[in-house]
PDB file of C-alpha atoms in Angstrom:
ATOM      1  CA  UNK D   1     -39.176  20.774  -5.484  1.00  0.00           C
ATOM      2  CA  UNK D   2     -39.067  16.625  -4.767  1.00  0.00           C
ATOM      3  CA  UNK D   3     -36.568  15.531  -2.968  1.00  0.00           C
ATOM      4  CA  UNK D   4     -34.324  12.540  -4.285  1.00  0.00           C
ATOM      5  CA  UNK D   5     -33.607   8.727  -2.962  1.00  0.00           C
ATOM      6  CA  UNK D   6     -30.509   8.070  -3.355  1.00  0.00           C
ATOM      7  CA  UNK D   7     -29.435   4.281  -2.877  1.00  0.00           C
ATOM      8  CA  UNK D   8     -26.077   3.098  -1.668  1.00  0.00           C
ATOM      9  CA  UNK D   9     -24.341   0.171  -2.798  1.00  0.00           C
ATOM     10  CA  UNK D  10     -20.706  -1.145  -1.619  1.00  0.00           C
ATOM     11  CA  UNK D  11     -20.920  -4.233  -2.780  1.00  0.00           C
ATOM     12  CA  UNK D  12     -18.723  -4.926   0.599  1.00  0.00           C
ATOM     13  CA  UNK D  13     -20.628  -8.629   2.289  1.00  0.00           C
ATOM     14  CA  UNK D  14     -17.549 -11.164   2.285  1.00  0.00           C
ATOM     15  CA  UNK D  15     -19.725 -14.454   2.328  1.00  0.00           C
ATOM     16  CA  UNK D  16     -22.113 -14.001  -0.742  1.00  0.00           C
ATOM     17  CA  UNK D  17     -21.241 -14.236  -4.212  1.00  0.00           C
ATOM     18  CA  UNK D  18     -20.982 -12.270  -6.827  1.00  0.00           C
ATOM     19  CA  UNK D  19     -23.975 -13.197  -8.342  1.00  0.00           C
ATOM     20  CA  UNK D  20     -25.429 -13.028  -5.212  1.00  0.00           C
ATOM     21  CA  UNK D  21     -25.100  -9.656  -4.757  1.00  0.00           C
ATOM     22  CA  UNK D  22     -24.945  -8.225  -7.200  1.00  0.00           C
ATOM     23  CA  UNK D  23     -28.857  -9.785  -7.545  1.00  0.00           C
ATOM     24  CA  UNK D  24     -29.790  -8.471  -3.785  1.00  0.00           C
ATOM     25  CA  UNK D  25     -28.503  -5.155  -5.182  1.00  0.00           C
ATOM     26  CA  UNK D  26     -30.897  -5.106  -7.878  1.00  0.00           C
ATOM     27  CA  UNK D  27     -33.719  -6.383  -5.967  1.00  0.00           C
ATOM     28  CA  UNK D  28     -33.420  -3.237  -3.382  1.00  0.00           C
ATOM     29  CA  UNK D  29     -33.114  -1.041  -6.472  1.00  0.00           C
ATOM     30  CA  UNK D  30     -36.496  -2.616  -8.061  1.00  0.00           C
ATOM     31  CA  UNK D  31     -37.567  -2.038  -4.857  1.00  0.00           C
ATOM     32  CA  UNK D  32     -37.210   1.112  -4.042  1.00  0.00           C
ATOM     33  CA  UNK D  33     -38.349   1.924  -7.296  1.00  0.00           C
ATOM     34  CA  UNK D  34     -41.519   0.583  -7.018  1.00  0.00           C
ATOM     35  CA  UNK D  35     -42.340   2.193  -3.494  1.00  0.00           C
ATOM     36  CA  UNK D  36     -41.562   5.837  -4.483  1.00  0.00           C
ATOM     37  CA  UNK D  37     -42.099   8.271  -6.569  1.00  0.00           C
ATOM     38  CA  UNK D  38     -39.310  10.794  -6.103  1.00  0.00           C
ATOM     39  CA  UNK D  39     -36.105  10.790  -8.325  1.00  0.00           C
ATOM     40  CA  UNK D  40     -33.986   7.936  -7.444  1.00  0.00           C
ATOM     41  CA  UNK D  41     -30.263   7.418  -7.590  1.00  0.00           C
ATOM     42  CA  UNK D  42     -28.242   4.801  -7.562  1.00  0.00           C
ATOM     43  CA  UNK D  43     -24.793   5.760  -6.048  1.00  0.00           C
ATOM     44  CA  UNK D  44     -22.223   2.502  -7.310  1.00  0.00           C
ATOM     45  CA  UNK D  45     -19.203   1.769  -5.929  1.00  0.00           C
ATOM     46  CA  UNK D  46     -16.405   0.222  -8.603  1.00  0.00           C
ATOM     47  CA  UNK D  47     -15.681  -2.766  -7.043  1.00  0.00           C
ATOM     48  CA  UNK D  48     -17.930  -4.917  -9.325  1.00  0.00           C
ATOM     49  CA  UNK D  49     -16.657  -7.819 -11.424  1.00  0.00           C
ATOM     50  CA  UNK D  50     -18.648  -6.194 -14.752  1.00  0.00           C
ATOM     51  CA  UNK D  51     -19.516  -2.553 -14.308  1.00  0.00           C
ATOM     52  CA  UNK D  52     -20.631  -1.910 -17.098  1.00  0.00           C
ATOM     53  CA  UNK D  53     -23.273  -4.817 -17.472  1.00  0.00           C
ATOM     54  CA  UNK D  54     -24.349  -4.331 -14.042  1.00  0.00           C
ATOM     55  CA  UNK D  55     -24.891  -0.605 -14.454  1.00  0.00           C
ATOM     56  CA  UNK D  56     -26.839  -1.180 -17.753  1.00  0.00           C
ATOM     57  CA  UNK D  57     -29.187  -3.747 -15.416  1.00  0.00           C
ATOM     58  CA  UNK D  58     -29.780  -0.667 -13.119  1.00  0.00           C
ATOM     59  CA  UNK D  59     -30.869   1.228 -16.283  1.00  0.00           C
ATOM     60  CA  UNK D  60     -33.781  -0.827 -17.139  1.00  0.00           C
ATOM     61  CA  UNK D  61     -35.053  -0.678 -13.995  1.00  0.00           C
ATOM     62  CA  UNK D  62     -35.514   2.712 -14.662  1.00  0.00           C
ATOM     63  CA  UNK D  63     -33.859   5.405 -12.059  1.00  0.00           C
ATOM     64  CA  UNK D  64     -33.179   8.442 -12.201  1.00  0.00           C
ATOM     65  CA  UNK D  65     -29.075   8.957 -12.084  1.00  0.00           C
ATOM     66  CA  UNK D  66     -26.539   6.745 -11.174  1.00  0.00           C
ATOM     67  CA  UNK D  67     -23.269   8.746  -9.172  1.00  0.00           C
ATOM     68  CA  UNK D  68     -19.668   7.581 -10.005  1.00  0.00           C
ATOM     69  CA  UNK D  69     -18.232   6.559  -7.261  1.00  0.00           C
ATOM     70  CA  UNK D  70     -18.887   5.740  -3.616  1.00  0.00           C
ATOM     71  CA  UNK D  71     -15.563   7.294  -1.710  1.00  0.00           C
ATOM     72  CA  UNK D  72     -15.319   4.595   1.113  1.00  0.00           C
ATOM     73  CA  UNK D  73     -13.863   5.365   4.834  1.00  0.00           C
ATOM     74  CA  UNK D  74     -10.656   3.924   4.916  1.00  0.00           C
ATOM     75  CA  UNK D  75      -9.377   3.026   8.848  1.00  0.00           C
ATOM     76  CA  UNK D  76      -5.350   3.643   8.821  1.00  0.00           C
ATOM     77  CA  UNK D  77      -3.043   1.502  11.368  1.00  0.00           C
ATOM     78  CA  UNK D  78      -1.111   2.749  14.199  1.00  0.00           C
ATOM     79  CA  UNK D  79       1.452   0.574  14.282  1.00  0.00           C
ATOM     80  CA  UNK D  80       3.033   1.545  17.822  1.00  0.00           C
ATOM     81  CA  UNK D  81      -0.488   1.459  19.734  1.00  0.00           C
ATOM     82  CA  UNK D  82      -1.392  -1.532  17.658  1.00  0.00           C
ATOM     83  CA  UNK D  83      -4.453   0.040  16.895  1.00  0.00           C
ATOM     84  CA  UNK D  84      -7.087   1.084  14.366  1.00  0.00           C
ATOM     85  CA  UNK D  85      -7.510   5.131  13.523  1.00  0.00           C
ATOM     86  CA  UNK D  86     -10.449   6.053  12.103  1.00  0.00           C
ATOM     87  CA  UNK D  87      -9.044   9.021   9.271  1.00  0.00           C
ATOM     88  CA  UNK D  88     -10.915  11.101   7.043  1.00  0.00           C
ATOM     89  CA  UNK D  89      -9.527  12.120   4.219  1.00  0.00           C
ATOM     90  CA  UNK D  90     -10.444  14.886   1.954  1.00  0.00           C
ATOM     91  CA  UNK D  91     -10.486  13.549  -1.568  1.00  0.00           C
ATOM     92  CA  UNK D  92      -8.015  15.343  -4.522  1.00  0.00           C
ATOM     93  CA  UNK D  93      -8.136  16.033  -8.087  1.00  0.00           C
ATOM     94  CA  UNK D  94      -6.050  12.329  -9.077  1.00  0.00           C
ATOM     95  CA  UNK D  95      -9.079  11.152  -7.574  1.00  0.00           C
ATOM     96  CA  UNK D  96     -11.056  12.079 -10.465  1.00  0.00           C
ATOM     97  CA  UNK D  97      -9.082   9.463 -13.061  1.00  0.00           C
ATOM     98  CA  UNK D  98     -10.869   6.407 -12.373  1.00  0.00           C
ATOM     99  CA  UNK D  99     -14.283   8.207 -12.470  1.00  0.00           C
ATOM    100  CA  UNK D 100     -13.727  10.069 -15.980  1.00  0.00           C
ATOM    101  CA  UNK D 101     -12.798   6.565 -17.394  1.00  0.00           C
ATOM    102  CA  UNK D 102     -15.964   4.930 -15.999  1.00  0.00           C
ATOM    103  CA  UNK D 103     -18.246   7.721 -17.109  1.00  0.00           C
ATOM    104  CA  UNK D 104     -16.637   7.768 -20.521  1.00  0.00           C
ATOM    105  CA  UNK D 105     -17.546   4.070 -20.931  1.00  0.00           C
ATOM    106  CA  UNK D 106     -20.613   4.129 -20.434  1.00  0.00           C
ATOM    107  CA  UNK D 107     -22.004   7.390 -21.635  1.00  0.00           C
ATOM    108  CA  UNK D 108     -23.756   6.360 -24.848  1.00  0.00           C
ATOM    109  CA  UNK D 109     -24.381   2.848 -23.371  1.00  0.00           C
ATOM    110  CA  UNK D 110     -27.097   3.691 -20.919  1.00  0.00           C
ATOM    111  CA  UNK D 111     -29.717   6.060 -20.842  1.00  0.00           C
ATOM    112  CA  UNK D 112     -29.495   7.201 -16.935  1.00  0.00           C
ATOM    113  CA  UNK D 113     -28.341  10.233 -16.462  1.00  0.00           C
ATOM    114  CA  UNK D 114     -24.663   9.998 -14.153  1.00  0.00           C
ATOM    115  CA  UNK D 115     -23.315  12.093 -11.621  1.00  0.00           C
ATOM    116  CA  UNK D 116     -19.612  11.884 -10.700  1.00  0.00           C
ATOM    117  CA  UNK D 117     -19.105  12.548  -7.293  1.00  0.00           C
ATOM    118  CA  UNK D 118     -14.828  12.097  -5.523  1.00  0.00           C
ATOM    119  CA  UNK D 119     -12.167  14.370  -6.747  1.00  0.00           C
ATOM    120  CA  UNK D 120     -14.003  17.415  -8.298  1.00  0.00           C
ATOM    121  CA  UNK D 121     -11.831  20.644  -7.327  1.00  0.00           C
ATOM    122  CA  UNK D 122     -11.651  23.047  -9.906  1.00  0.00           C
ATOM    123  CA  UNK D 123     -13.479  24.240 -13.531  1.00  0.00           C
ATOM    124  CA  UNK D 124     -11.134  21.759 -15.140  1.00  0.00           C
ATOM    125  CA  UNK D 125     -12.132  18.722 -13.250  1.00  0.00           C
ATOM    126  CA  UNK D 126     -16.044  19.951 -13.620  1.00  0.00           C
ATOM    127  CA  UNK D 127     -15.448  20.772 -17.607  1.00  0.00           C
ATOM    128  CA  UNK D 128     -13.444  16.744 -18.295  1.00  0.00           C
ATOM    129  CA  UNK D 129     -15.824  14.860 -16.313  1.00  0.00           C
ATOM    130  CA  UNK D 130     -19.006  16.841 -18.215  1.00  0.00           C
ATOM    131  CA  UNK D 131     -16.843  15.451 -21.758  1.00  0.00           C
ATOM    132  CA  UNK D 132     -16.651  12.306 -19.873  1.00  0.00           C
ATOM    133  CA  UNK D 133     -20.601  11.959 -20.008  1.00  0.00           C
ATOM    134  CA  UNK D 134     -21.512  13.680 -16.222  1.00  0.00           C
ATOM    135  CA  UNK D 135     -24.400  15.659 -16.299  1.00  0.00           C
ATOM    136  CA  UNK D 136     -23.967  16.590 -12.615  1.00  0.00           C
ATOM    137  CA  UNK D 137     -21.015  17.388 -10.867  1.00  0.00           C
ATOM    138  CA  UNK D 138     -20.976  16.989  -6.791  1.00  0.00           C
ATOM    139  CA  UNK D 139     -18.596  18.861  -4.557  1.00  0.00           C
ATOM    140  CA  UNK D 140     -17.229  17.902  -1.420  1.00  0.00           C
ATOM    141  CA  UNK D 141     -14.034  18.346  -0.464  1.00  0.00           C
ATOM    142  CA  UNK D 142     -12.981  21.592  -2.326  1.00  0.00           C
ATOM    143  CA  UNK D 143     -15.890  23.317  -0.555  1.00  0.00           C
ATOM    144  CA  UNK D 144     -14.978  22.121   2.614  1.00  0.00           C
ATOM    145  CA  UNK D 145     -11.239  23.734   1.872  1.00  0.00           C
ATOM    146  CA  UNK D 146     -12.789  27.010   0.190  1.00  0.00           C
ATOM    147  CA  UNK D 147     -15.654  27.285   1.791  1.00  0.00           C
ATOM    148  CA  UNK D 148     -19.194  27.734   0.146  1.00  0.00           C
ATOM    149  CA  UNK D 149     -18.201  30.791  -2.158  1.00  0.00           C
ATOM    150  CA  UNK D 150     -16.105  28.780  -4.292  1.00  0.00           C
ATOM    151  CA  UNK D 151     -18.486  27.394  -6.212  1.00  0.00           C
ATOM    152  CA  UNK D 152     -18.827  31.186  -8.026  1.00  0.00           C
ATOM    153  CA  UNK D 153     -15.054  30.964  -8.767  1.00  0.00           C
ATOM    154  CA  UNK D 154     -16.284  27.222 -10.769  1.00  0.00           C
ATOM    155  CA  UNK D 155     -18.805  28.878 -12.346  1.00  0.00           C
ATOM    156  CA  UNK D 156     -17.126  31.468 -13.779  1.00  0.00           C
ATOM    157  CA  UNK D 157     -13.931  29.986 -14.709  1.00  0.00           C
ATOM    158  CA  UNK D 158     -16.092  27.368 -16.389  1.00  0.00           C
ATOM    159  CA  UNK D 159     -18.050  29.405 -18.210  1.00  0.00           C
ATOM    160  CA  UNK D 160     -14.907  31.715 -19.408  1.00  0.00           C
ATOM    161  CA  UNK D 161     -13.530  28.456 -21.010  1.00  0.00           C
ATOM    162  CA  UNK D 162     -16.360  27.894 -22.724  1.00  0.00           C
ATOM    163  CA  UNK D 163     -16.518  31.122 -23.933  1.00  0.00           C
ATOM    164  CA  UNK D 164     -13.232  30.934 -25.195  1.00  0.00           C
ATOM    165  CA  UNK D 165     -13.492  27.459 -27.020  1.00  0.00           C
ATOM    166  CA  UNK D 166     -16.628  28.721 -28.691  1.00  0.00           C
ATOM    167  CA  UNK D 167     -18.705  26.116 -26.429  1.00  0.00           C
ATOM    168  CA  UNK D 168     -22.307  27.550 -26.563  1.00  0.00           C
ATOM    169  CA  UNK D 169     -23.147  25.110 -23.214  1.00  0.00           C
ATOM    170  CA  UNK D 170     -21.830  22.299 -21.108  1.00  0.00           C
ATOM    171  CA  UNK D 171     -24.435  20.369 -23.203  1.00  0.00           C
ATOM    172  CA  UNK D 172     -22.653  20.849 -26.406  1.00  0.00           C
ATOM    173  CA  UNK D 173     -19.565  19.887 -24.874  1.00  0.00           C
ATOM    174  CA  UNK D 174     -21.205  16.480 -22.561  1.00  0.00           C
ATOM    175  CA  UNK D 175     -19.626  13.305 -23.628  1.00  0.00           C
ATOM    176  CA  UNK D 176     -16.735  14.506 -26.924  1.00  0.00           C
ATOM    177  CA  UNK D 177     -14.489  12.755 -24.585  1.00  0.00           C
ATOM    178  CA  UNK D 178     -15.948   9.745 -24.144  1.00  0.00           C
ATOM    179  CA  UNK D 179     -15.674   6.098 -25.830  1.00  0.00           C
ATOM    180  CA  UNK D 180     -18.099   6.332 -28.702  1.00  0.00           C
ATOM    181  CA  UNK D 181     -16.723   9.514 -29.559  1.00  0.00           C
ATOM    182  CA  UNK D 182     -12.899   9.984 -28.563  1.00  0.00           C
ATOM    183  CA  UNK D 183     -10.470   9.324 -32.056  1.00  0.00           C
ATOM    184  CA  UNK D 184      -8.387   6.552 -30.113  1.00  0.00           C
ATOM    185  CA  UNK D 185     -10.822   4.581 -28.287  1.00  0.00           C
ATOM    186  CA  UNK D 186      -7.703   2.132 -27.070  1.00  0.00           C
ATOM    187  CA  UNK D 187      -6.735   4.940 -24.603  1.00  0.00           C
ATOM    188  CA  UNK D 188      -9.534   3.618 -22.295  1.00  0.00           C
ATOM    189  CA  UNK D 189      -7.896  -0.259 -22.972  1.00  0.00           C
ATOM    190  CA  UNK D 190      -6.181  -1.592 -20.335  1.00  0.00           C
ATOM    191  CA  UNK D 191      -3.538  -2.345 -22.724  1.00  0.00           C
ATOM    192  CA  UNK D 192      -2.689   1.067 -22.540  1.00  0.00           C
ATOM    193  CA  UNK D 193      -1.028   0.722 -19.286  1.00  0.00           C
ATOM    194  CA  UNK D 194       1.529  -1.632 -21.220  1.00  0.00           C
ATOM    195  CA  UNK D 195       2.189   1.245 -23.680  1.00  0.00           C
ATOM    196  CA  UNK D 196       2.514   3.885 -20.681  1.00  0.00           C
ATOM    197  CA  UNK D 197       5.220   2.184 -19.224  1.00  0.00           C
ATOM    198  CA  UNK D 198       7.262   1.032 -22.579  1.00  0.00           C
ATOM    199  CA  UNK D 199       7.444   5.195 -23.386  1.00  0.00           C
ATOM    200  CA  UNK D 200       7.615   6.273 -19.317  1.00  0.00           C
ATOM    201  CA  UNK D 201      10.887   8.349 -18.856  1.00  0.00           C
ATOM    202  CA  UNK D 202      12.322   8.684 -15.110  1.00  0.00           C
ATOM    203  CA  UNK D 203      13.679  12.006 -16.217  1.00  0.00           C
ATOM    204  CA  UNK D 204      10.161  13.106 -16.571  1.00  0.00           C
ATOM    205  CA  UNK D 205       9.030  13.691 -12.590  1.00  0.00           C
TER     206      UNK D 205
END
């Protein structure tokens, strides 16, 4: 079996612009692709000022999978020492939001393959971000909690609900929830937030 490149980008330099690079990016993609011959994915962070575009840019160059999204270190302050802590922190399944929204965007816009990597934790998470558009699901966290074994307990629970929604695969079931295919495409508008907060109720925590 080949093994896979997998590219990093954090789109993190604070004197370049964005064309900039988001062009040196693309050249180290081109790159990369050029010099091997193994899979190669593209792991994005989404901190760029047209996702979508840009991702579409890193589908004609013609790799393998992109993953949805980098999950960055994050230093915390102590504010008594006056220093800086390095944390880690284990990711959860709100995590998972921003990534279903992403991967339901573009699914149907590019041909790569995605991955969703950051707040997968149970046969639900695996089974929305698969209608998202994911054809891959990576673990991190939750087997670092559950250990190894848990991924059995995924498998199965997943499969049961497919069973019982007369799914005959996680293929038949890839990308029903995402934007070309979901009956109120709005729902992924960020006018929606608007509409969230005219109907939010306090009495509903």
């Amino acid at each position: 079996m080949k093994s896979a490149t997998r590219v990093t980008l954090d789109g993190n330099e604070t004197n370049a612009s964005v064309a900039q690079l988001e062009s040196q990016a693309l050249d180290v993609i081109r790159s990369v692709r050029e010099a091997v011959t193994i899979p190669l994915a593209v792991k994005l962070s989404p901190f760029y000022s047209s996702l979508a575009a840009f991702a579409r840019q890193i589908d004609e160059i013609g790799v393998d999978g992109l993953v949805i999204f980098n999950r960055f270190y994050q230093p915390d302050f102590n504010i008594e020492e006056l220093n800086v802590e390095r944390v880690v922190h284990l990711s959860d399944s709100s995590e998972l939001l921003l990534r279903l929204r992403w991967l339901a965007i573009l699914y149907g816009q590019i041909q790569t393959p995605m991955a969703v990597t950051g707040g997968v934790h149970t046969a639900v998470d695996v089974l929305k971000s698969v209608m998202a558009g994911a054809s891959i699901c990576q673990m991190a966290s939750a087997l670092l909690r559950h250990g190894p074994g848990y991924l059995t307990t995924i498998r199965e629970e997943t499969a049961r609900w497919l069973e019982e929604h007369e799914y005959d695969s996680l293929a038949q079931a890839r990308g029903s929830l995402s934007l070309g295919r979901v009956p109120d495409p709005g729902a992924y508008e960020r006018a929606s937030y608007a509409k969230i907060l005219q109907t939010w109720d306090i009495h509903s925590l």
